[in-house]
Coordinates of C-alpha atoms in Angstrom, one line a residue:
Chain A
M1 CA 69.9 60.3 86.6
L2 CA 72.5 58.2 88.4
P3 CA 71.5 55.2 90.5
R4 CA 71.4 56.0 94.2
R5 CA 74.4 53.9 95.0
L6 CA 76.5 55.8 92.5
V7 CA 75.3 59.1 93.9
R8 CA 76.5 57.9 97.3
L9 CA 79.9 56.9 96.0
V10 CA 80.3 60.1 94.1
S11 CA 79.6 62.1 97.3
L12 CA 82.1 59.9 99.2
F13 CA 84.8 60.6 96.7
S14 CA 84.1 64.3 96.7
R15 CA 84.9 64.4 100.4
F16 CA 88.6 64.0 99.5
P17 CA 90.7 67.2 99.4
G18 CA 91.1 68.5 95.9
V19 CA 88.3 66.3 94.5
G20 CA 85.2 68.0 93.1
E21 CA 82.0 66.3 92.0
K22 CA 83.2 66.0 88.4
T23 CA 86.4 64.3 89.3
A24 CA 84.5 62.0 91.7
L25 CA 82.2 61.0 88.9
R26 CA 85.2 60.1 86.7
F27 CA 86.6 57.9 89.5
V28 CA 83.3 56.1 89.8
M29 CA 83.0 55.6 86.0
Q30 CA 86.6 54.2 86.0
L31 CA 85.6 51.8 88.8
L32 CA 82.6 50.6 86.8
T33 CA 84.3 50.1 83.5
D34 CA 87.6 48.7 84.8
K35 CA 88.4 45.1 83.9
S36 CA 91.5 44.6 86.0
G37 CA 89.9 44.2 89.4
L38 CA 90.5 47.7 90.6
A39 CA 87.3 47.9 92.7
E40 CA 88.1 44.6 94.5
S41 CA 91.7 45.6 95.2
L42 CA 90.6 49.0 96.4
A43 CA 87.9 47.5 98.6
S44 CA 90.4 45.1 100.3
E45 CA 93.0 47.8 100.8
L46 CA 90.6 50.1 102.3
S47 CA 88.7 47.8 104.6
D48 CA 91.2 47.8 107.4
I49 CA 93.4 50.8 106.6
Q50 CA 92.6 52.5 109.9
T51 CA 93.6 49.5 112.0
S52 CA 96.6 48.3 110.0
I53 CA 98.2 51.7 109.6
R54 CA 99.1 53.7 112.7
P55 CA 101.5 56.5 113.6
C56 CA 105.0 55.0 114.3
E57 CA 105.6 54.4 118.0
R58 CA 108.9 56.2 117.8
C59 CA 108.6 59.0 115.3
R60 CA 104.9 59.3 114.5
N61 CA 105.6 58.7 110.8
L62 CA 103.0 56.3 109.2
A63 CA 103.7 52.7 110.0
E64 CA 102.1 49.3 109.2
V65 CA 101.1 47.3 112.3
D66 CA 103.2 44.1 112.5
P67 CA 101.8 40.7 113.6
Q68 CA 102.9 41.4 117.2
G69 CA 100.7 44.5 117.2
R70 CA 103.6 46.9 117.1
A71 CA 103.8 49.9 114.7
L72 CA 107.3 50.9 113.7
C73 CA 107.9 52.7 110.4
S74 CA 110.4 51.7 107.7
I75 CA 112.8 54.5 108.7
C76 CA 112.9 53.5 112.3
L77 CA 113.5 49.9 111.4
D78 CA 116.3 50.8 109.0
P79 CA 119.7 50.0 110.7
Q80 CA 121.6 52.1 108.2
R81 CA 120.2 55.4 109.5
D82 CA 122.4 57.9 111.3
N83 CA 121.1 57.9 114.9
T84 CA 123.0 61.0 115.9
K85 CA 120.8 63.3 113.8
L86 CA 117.1 63.8 114.2
C87 CA 115.0 65.8 111.8
V88 CA 111.8 67.4 113.3
V89 CA 109.0 68.0 110.8
A90 CA 105.4 69.3 111.1
K91 CA 103.6 66.6 109.1
V92 CA 104.2 63.2 107.4
Q93 CA 104.1 64.8 103.9
D94 CA 107.1 67.0 104.9
L95 CA 109.0 63.9 106.0
M96 CA 108.2 62.3 102.6
A97 CA 109.4 65.4 100.7
L98 CA 112.7 65.4 102.7
E99 CA 113.2 61.7 102.1
R100 CA 112.8 62.3 98.3
S101 CA 115.7 64.8 98.6
H102 CA 118.1 61.9 99.7
V103 CA 120.2 64.5 101.6
L104 CA 119.3 63.3 105.1
K105 CA 120.0 59.7 106.1
C106 CA 118.9 60.4 109.6
R107 CA 115.8 59.6 111.7
Y108 CA 112.8 61.9 111.9
Y109 CA 110.2 63.0 114.4
V110 CA 106.7 64.2 113.2
L111 CA 105.2 66.8 115.4
G112 CA 101.7 66.5 113.9
K113 CA 101.0 70.2 114.6
L114 CA 102.5 73.6 114.9
L115 CA 102.3 76.0 117.8
S116 CA 99.3 78.3 117.1
P117 CA 97.4 79.7 120.0
L118 CA 95.0 81.5 117.6
D119 CA 93.9 78.1 116.4
G120 CA 93.8 76.6 119.9
I121 CA 97.2 74.8 119.7
S122 CA 99.0 75.7 122.9
P123 CA 102.6 74.8 123.9
E124 CA 101.3 71.9 126.0
D125 CA 99.7 70.3 122.9
L126 CA 103.2 69.8 121.3
P127 CA 104.7 66.3 122.0
I128 CA 107.8 67.7 123.6
V129 CA 108.2 65.1 126.4
E130 CA 108.1 62.3 123.8
L131 CA 110.6 64.1 121.6
A132 CA 113.0 64.6 124.6
K133 CA 112.7 60.9 125.4
L134 CA 113.6 60.0 121.8
I135 CA 116.6 62.3 121.8
A136 CA 117.9 60.8 125.0
S137 CA 117.4 57.1 124.0
D138 CA 119.0 57.5 120.6
S139 CA 121.9 59.7 121.9
V140 CA 121.1 62.3 119.3
K141 CA 123.8 65.0 118.8
E142 CA 122.0 67.3 116.4
V143 CA 118.3 68.2 116.0
I144 CA 117.5 69.6 112.5
I145 CA 114.3 71.6 112.7
A146 CA 112.5 71.5 109.4
T147 CA 109.2 73.2 110.3
P148 CA 107.9 75.6 107.5
P149 CA 109.2 79.2 107.3
S150 CA 105.9 80.7 108.6
V151 CA 105.2 82.5 111.8
D152 CA 103.8 79.3 113.3
G153 CA 106.7 77.2 112.0
E154 CA 109.2 79.7 113.2
A155 CA 107.6 80.0 116.7
T156 CA 107.5 76.2 117.0
A157 CA 111.2 76.0 116.1
L158 CA 112.1 78.6 118.7
H159 CA 109.9 77.0 121.3
L160 CA 111.5 73.6 120.7
V161 CA 115.0 75.0 121.1
R162 CA 114.1 76.7 124.3
E163 CA 112.5 73.6 125.7
L164 CA 115.2 71.1 124.6
G165 CA 118.1 73.5 125.1
S166 CA 119.1 71.9 128.4
L167 CA 119.8 68.5 126.7
G168 CA 123.2 69.7 125.6
I169 CA 122.8 69.0 121.9
A170 CA 123.1 71.1 118.8
F171 CA 120.1 72.6 116.9
S172 CA 119.9 73.7 113.3
R173 CA 117.2 75.3 111.2
I174 CA 116.7 74.6 107.5
A175 CA 117.4 77.6 105.2
S176 CA 114.7 79.3 103.0
G177 CA 115.1 81.1 99.6
I178 CA 115.4 80.5 95.9
P179 CA 114.8 76.9 94.7
H180 CA 117.7 75.2 93.0
G181 CA 117.8 75.8 89.2
G182 CA 115.3 78.6 89.9
D183 CA 115.5 81.7 87.9
L184 CA 115.9 84.8 90.0
E185 CA 114.0 86.7 87.4
F186 CA 110.9 84.6 88.0
S187 CA 111.1 84.4 91.8
D188 CA 108.5 86.4 93.7
Q189 CA 109.7 89.4 95.5
I190 CA 109.1 87.9 99.0
T191 CA 111.1 84.7 98.3
L192 CA 113.8 86.8 96.7
G193 CA 113.9 89.3 99.6
R194 CA 114.2 86.4 102.1
A195 CA 117.0 84.8 100.1
V196 CA 119.0 88.1 100.1
L197 CA 118.4 88.7 103.8
G198 CA 119.5 85.2 104.5
R199 CA 122.7 85.3 102.4
R200 CA 125.8 83.6 103.6
P201 CA 129.5 84.7 103.2
L202 CA 131.6 83.0 100.6
E203 CA 135.0 81.7 101.7
I204 CA 138.0 82.8 99.6
D205 CA 140.0 79.8 98.4
K206 CA 143.6 79.9 99.4
Chain B
M1 CA 113.2 108.8 83.4
I2 CA 109.8 108.5 85.0
T3 CA 107.4 106.5 82.8
P4 CA 103.9 107.8 81.9
L5 CA 101.0 105.5 82.8
K6 CA 97.5 106.1 81.4
F7 CA 94.1 104.4 81.3
E8 CA 93.1 104.5 77.7
R9 CA 89.7 102.8 77.9
V10 CA 87.4 101.2 80.4
T11 CA 84.7 98.6 79.9
A12 CA 82.4 97.9 82.8
R13 CA 79.4 95.6 83.4
G14 CA 77.4 95.1 86.5
L15 CA 79.0 98.0 88.3
R16 CA 76.7 99.7 91.0
N17 CA 74.1 101.8 89.2
L18 CA 75.9 102.2 85.9
H19 CA 74.6 100.9 82.6
P20 CA 77.1 98.8 80.7
T21 CA 79.8 101.3 79.9
E22 CA 82.7 101.7 77.5
L23 CA 84.7 104.9 77.5
D24 CA 87.9 106.2 75.9
F25 CA 89.9 108.7 78.0
S26 CA 92.1 111.7 77.5
P27 CA 95.7 111.0 78.5
A28 CA 95.7 114.2 80.6
L29 CA 92.4 115.2 82.3
N30 CA 89.0 113.5 82.4
V31 CA 86.1 115.2 84.1
F32 CA 82.8 113.6 85.1
L33 CA 80.0 116.0 85.6
G34 CA 76.6 115.2 87.1
D35 CA 74.3 115.6 90.0
N36 CA 74.6 113.5 93.1
G37 CA 73.7 109.9 92.9
Q38 CA 74.1 109.6 89.1
G39 CA 77.1 107.4 89.0
K40 CA 80.2 109.6 89.0
T41 CA 81.8 108.0 92.1
S42 CA 80.8 104.5 90.8
L43 CA 82.8 105.1 87.7
L44 CA 85.9 106.1 89.7
E45 CA 85.3 103.1 91.9
G46 CA 85.2 100.9 88.9
L47 CA 88.6 102.2 87.7
C48 CA 90.0 101.6 91.2
V49 CA 88.6 98.0 91.2
A50 CA 90.1 97.3 87.8
A51 CA 93.5 98.6 88.8
T52 CA 93.7 97.1 92.3
G53 CA 90.9 94.6 92.8
R54 CA 89.6 96.7 95.7
S55 CA 87.1 99.5 96.2
F56 CA 87.9 102.7 98.1
R57 CA 84.3 102.9 99.3
T58 CA 83.9 99.5 100.9
D59 CA 85.8 96.5 102.2
Q60 CA 82.9 94.3 101.2
I61 CA 83.8 94.0 97.5
R62 CA 80.4 92.4 96.6
E63 CA 78.7 95.6 97.4
V64 CA 80.1 97.0 94.2
I65 CA 78.0 94.5 92.2
Q66 CA 74.8 96.0 90.7
S67 CA 71.8 94.7 92.6
G68 CA 70.1 92.0 90.6
S69 CA 73.3 91.3 88.6
A70 CA 75.1 88.0 88.9
G71 CA 78.5 89.6 88.9
L72 CA 80.8 92.5 88.0
S73 CA 83.4 92.7 85.2
V74 CA 85.5 95.7 84.7
S75 CA 88.6 96.0 82.6
V76 CA 91.0 98.9 81.7
Q77 CA 93.4 99.2 78.9
V78 CA 96.6 100.6 80.4
N79 CA 99.2 102.4 78.4
D80 CA 102.5 101.8 80.2
D81 CA 105.2 103.9 78.5
G82 CA 103.8 103.1 75.0
F83 CA 103.0 99.4 75.7
C84 CA 99.4 98.5 76.2
R85 CA 98.0 95.9 78.5
E86 CA 94.5 94.9 79.5
Q87 CA 93.8 94.5 83.2
S88 CA 90.5 92.9 84.2
V89 CA 88.8 92.1 87.5
T90 CA 85.7 90.0 87.7
I91 CA 83.7 89.4 90.8
G92 CA 81.1 86.6 90.6
A93 CA 80.2 83.2 91.9
K94 CA 83.8 82.1 91.9
G95 CA 84.8 85.2 94.0
R96 CA 87.3 87.8 92.8
Q97 CA 89.6 87.1 89.9
A98 CA 92.1 89.4 88.3
S99 CA 93.9 88.9 85.0
I100 CA 96.5 90.8 83.0
D101 CA 96.3 90.3 79.2
G102 CA 93.9 87.4 79.8
K103 CA 96.3 85.6 82.2
R104 CA 95.0 85.0 85.7
V105 CA 97.3 86.4 88.4
A106 CA 98.1 84.4 91.4
S107 CA 98.6 87.2 94.0
M108 CA 96.0 90.0 94.4
A109 CA 98.6 91.9 96.4
A110 CA 101.0 92.0 93.5
Y111 CA 98.2 92.8 91.1
A112 CA 97.2 95.8 93.2
T113 CA 100.6 97.5 92.8
H114 CA 100.9 96.7 89.1
T115 CA 99.3 100.0 87.9
P116 CA 99.7 102.4 90.8
I117 CA 96.8 104.7 91.4
V118 CA 96.0 107.3 94.1
V119 CA 92.4 108.0 95.1
F120 CA 91.1 111.0 96.9
F121 CA 87.4 110.9 98.1
P122 CA 85.5 112.7 100.7
D123 CA 86.1 110.1 103.5
D124 CA 89.8 110.8 103.2
L125 CA 89.2 113.6 105.6
D126 CA 89.8 110.8 108.1
L127 CA 93.5 111.1 107.3
V128 CA 93.4 114.3 109.3
T129 CA 90.5 113.9 111.7
G130 CA 90.2 110.1 112.1
A131 CA 91.9 107.4 114.1
A132 CA 95.6 106.6 113.8
A133 CA 94.8 103.4 111.9
T134 CA 93.9 105.5 108.8
R135 CA 97.3 107.1 108.8
R136 CA 99.0 103.8 109.5
S137 CA 97.3 102.2 106.4
L138 CA 98.6 105.2 104.4
L139 CA 102.2 104.4 105.6
D140 CA 101.5 100.7 104.8
R141 CA 100.4 101.6 101.3
I142 CA 103.5 103.7 100.6
A143 CA 105.8 101.0 102.1
L144 CA 104.2 98.5 99.7
Y145 CA 105.9 100.5 96.8
T146 CA 109.0 101.7 98.6
N147 CA 109.7 98.3 100.1
P148 CA 107.4 95.5 98.8
I149 CA 108.6 92.9 101.3
S150 CA 107.2 95.1 104.1
Q151 CA 103.9 93.5 103.4
E152 CA 105.2 90.1 104.6
W153 CA 106.8 91.7 107.6
R154 CA 103.5 93.3 108.5
L155 CA 101.5 90.1 108.2
A156 CA 104.1 88.0 110.1
Y157 CA 104.3 90.7 112.8
V158 CA 100.5 90.9 113.3
R159 CA 100.1 87.2 113.4
A160 CA 102.8 86.7 116.0
L161 CA 101.4 89.6 118.0
R162 CA 97.9 88.0 118.0
H163 CA 99.3 84.6 119.0
R164 CA 101.1 86.2 121.9
Q165 CA 97.9 88.1 122.9
R166 CA 95.9 84.9 122.8
L167 CA 98.4 83.1 125.0
L168 CA 98.4 86.0 127.5
E169 CA 94.6 86.2 127.6
K170 CA 94.3 82.5 128.2
S171 CA 96.3 83.5 131.3
C172 CA 98.6 80.7 130.4
D173 CA 101.8 82.0 131.9
D174 CA 104.0 79.8 129.8
A175 CA 106.9 82.1 129.6
R176 CA 108.7 79.9 127.2
A177 CA 106.2 79.8 124.4
L178 CA 105.6 83.6 124.9
H179 CA 109.3 84.0 124.4
A180 CA 109.1 82.2 121.0
F181 CA 106.4 84.7 119.7
E182 CA 108.2 87.6 121.3
A183 CA 111.4 86.7 119.4
I184 CA 109.4 86.8 116.1
I185 CA 107.6 90.0 117.1
V186 CA 111.0 91.7 117.8
E187 CA 112.5 90.5 114.5
Q188 CA 109.5 91.3 112.3
G189 CA 108.5 94.4 114.4
Q190 CA 111.9 96.0 113.8
N191 CA 111.6 95.4 110.1
Y192 CA 108.1 96.7 110.0
A193 CA 108.9 99.7 112.1
R194 CA 111.8 100.6 109.8
A195 CA 109.5 100.3 106.8
H196 CA 107.0 102.7 108.5
S197 CA 109.7 105.2 109.4
E198 CA 111.1 105.2 105.8
A199 CA 107.6 105.6 104.4
A200 CA 107.0 108.5 106.8
Q201 CA 110.2 110.2 106.0
S202 CA 109.4 110.1 102.3
L203 CA 105.9 111.3 103.0
C204 CA 106.9 114.2 105.3
R205 CA 109.4 115.5 102.7
H206 CA 106.8 115.7 99.9
L207 CA 103.9 116.7 102.1
T208 CA 105.4 119.9 103.5
E209 CA 106.5 120.9 99.9
I210 CA 103.0 120.2 98.4
F211 CA 101.2 121.9 101.3
D212 CA 103.2 125.0 100.8
V213 CA 102.2 125.1 97.2
L214 CA 98.5 124.5 97.9
C215 CA 98.1 126.7 100.9
V216 CA 97.7 130.3 99.8
H217 CA 98.0 132.0 103.2
S218 CA 101.2 130.7 104.5
L219 CA 100.3 128.3 107.2
S220 CA 103.2 126.3 108.7
L221 CA 102.6 122.5 108.6
E222 CA 104.5 120.3 110.8
V223 CA 104.5 116.5 110.3
K224 CA 106.0 114.2 112.8
F225 CA 106.3 110.5 112.7
A226 CA 105.2 109.1 116.1
G227 CA 106.7 105.7 116.4
V228 CA 108.7 104.1 119.3
E229 CA 112.4 103.5 119.1
L230 CA 112.9 99.8 118.7
A231 CA 116.4 99.7 117.2
N232 CA 117.8 97.8 120.2
A233 CA 116.5 94.2 119.9
E234 CA 117.3 93.1 123.4
A235 CA 115.7 96.2 124.9
Y236 CA 112.6 95.7 122.7
R237 CA 112.4 92.0 123.9
Q238 CA 112.7 93.0 127.6
E239 CA 110.1 95.7 127.2
L240 CA 107.7 93.1 125.8
V241 CA 108.3 90.8 128.7
K242 CA 107.8 93.7 131.1
R243 CA 104.4 94.6 129.5
R244 CA 102.9 91.0 129.5
A245 CA 100.7 91.6 132.6
G246 CA 99.5 95.0 131.4
D247 CA 98.8 93.7 127.8
R248 CA 96.8 90.8 129.3
H249 CA 94.8 93.2 131.4
R250 CA 94.1 95.7 128.6
K251 CA 93.4 92.9 126.1
R252 CA 95.7 94.5 123.5
P253 CA 99.4 94.8 122.9
S254 CA 100.7 98.2 123.9
L255 CA 104.1 98.4 122.3
G256 CA 105.2 98.2 118.6
P257 CA 104.8 99.6 115.1
H258 CA 101.1 98.6 115.1
R259 CA 100.6 101.8 117.1
D260 CA 102.6 104.1 114.9
D261 CA 101.0 107.4 113.9
L262 CA 101.7 110.7 112.1
H263 CA 101.2 113.9 114.1
L264 CA 100.0 116.7 111.9
S265 CA 99.9 120.3 113.2
L266 CA 99.1 123.6 111.6
G267 CA 100.6 126.8 113.0
G268 CA 101.8 124.8 116.0
R269 CA 98.3 123.4 116.9
S270 CA 97.0 119.9 116.3
A271 CA 95.3 119.8 112.8
R272 CA 92.8 117.2 114.1
H273 CA 91.4 119.5 116.8
H274 CA 92.1 123.0 115.8
A275 CA 92.1 123.4 112.0
S276 CA 89.0 124.5 110.1
Q277 CA 87.1 122.1 108.0
G278 CA 88.5 123.7 104.8
Q279 CA 92.1 123.5 106.1
Q280 CA 91.6 119.8 107.1
R281 CA 90.3 119.1 103.7
L282 CA 93.2 120.8 102.0
L283 CA 95.6 118.9 104.2
A284 CA 93.9 115.6 103.5
L285 CA 94.3 116.4 99.8
A286 CA 97.9 117.4 100.2
I287 CA 98.6 114.0 102.0
K288 CA 97.1 112.1 99.0
L289 CA 99.2 114.2 96.5
A290 CA 102.3 113.5 98.7
E291 CA 101.4 109.8 98.6
L292 CA 101.3 110.1 94.8
K293 CA 104.8 111.7 94.8
C294 CA 106.2 108.9 97.1
I295 CA 104.9 106.2 94.8
Q296 CA 106.1 108.1 91.8
V297 CA 109.6 108.2 93.2
A298 CA 109.6 104.6 94.4
R299 CA 108.2 103.2 91.1
Q300 CA 109.6 105.7 88.7
A301 CA 106.2 106.0 87.1
H302 CA 103.4 108.5 87.3
P303 CA 100.5 107.0 89.3
I304 CA 97.0 107.7 88.0
L305 CA 95.1 110.2 90.2
L306 CA 91.3 109.7 90.9
L307 CA 89.7 112.7 92.6
D308 CA 86.1 112.4 93.8
D309 CA 84.4 115.6 94.5
V310 CA 87.7 117.3 95.4
V311 CA 86.8 121.0 95.3
S312 CA 83.7 121.0 97.6
E313 CA 84.4 123.0 100.7
L314 CA 87.5 124.7 99.2
D315 CA 87.5 128.4 98.7
L316 CA 88.2 130.0 95.3
Q317 CA 91.8 130.7 96.0
R318 CA 92.6 127.2 97.1
T319 CA 90.6 125.7 94.3
V320 CA 92.8 127.7 92.0
S321 CA 96.0 126.5 93.7
V322 CA 94.8 122.8 93.4
F323 CA 94.1 123.3 89.7
E324 CA 97.5 124.8 89.3
W325 CA 99.0 121.7 90.9
L326 CA 96.9 119.6 88.4
R327 CA 98.3 121.8 85.6
D328 CA 101.8 120.9 86.5
T329 CA 101.4 117.2 87.2
D330 CA 102.3 114.5 84.6
S331 CA 99.8 112.1 86.1
Q332 CA 96.6 111.3 84.3
V333 CA 93.8 112.8 86.3
F334 CA 90.1 111.7 86.7
L335 CA 88.0 114.2 88.5
S336 CA 84.3 114.1 89.4
T337 CA 82.2 117.1 90.4
P338 CA 78.5 118.1 90.5
R339 CA 79.5 121.7 89.7
Q340 CA 79.3 123.0 86.2
D341 CA 81.4 126.1 87.0
V342 CA 84.4 123.8 87.8
I343 CA 84.6 122.8 84.2
S344 CA 85.4 126.3 83.0
A345 CA 87.7 126.9 85.9
L346 CA 89.7 123.8 84.9
A347 CA 90.6 125.6 81.7
I348 CA 93.5 127.1 83.6
T349 CA 95.1 123.6 83.6
K350 CA 95.5 124.1 79.8
K351 CA 95.3 120.3 79.4
E352 CA 93.7 118.2 76.8
Q353 CA 90.4 117.7 78.6
R354 CA 87.6 115.3 78.1
T355 CA 84.3 115.9 79.8
F356 CA 81.7 113.3 80.4
S357 CA 78.2 113.9 81.6
V358 CA 76.8 111.4 84.0
A359 CA 73.1 111.0 84.4
D360 CA 71.0 108.1 85.7
G361 CA 73.8 105.6 85.4
Q362 CA 74.6 106.6 81.8
I363 CA 77.9 108.3 80.9
Q364 CA 78.3 110.3 77.8
H365 CA 81.3 112.1 76.2
K366 CA 80.6 115.8 75.8
S367 CA 82.4 117.9 73.3
C368 CA 84.7 120.3 75.0
P369 CA 83.2 123.6 76.3

């Protein structure tokens, strides 16, 4: 069968989410047959990934450590960003999705977790003190809470508002419902129901 | 116009003690005759699995797989107002998979309501004599058809309730985080309670009607929905706050639609404690027929009725009134019984009847008596 080293490599690749043994084997075969230096590039990128990439000191987005040993992400370093708005998300992937939308030109804060006592995540595990500090230092006027529309996401949003309510700033919550260009006909009943319940009034043009 | 819905054919492999089976059904009445332990209930169970992905006998779906068999595959051809579709469920190494016309479905919950069925089997006596949870799941099931989004309300409500309980029991008195979960409990709980009360209203209406028809000696049935009044959100929230200490102490939440129940009384006395076994059984059957009616109204389709050993413990007069009900229904009926005499009694339904004999896991079509 496969040489032992390859078996080891396959089992390493199959530890990734969404990668089964077959896909892992395809990765390994690609590395073996590639002529463009894929294996070397991959090796050098991977060797120090955990020391050179760290959560951003301000917002906990992923950031590259600079020569001075500081980690600030590209969004926090961007002077064009609107400091008065701060968007709070559960995880880095959510931040990336929002960035792709190009709607928000603000700064972010990544919570890293959602309130979930059943999974052992208590209120004191949420980085609320850090978030409050950031709001004060950036003179934020509005916090946009973009946690997911689940029980845990909803509870986290309510808890944040309650905890940060005394700061005298505005809070908003992202809407949930039918995706743009989505066909009502093909929406599942739950999404559709939510969209109807969360409907907004239309202004009459005068 | 209420659309007819029929199982035309079933194919089953690896199902309990049954040999591989393929059967064509009558659109009206199908009777399975055989001694105990021969496979009558297993066949009805197979139809239930094919239509909903679940069994009425067990929550452990793998128990339905024949011992020694790698998996189970059961499919039904459903005639839905003249259009045919094939619904299949397989349970094997990859878990449970359902498909309609060969296409895998994403949500088992949506699949389960695609072809509505109603099952009555001996354990359904619990609807009358058992714990409130049995009657609550009945209301949940009806609400699934009358108000499909109620399923999401229920799941969100229960999760928020469990989060709150965990926070309380850790005796972490963080009033602020409790507040977050209680706000969700109030919002989802009000929705869920409304879904329950609507389902109960619909059920009560049909149940008293059906019970009057089935019950020969007029016995007055009273059905009352027992749920707390939660319409005022602020009062609900304050009550939750007030009950925090008590809920922590008792280790379970004491207020909300998760404690709803239906109170059933016959002639002014609790059916659970005072009715005879036969009366309880008749009432349980009436509840299932009322469930069928509720689903029929909500879905504008005739649900398929599966009756497992329905006439045992019913006296002759009541058996006749049940059969008369079957005569008048437009639902396709599947009925299992160990009693030969039931077959001839069923002649009063004047329906196109197909009888199958079940012996030692083999099912065979018998010519009409």
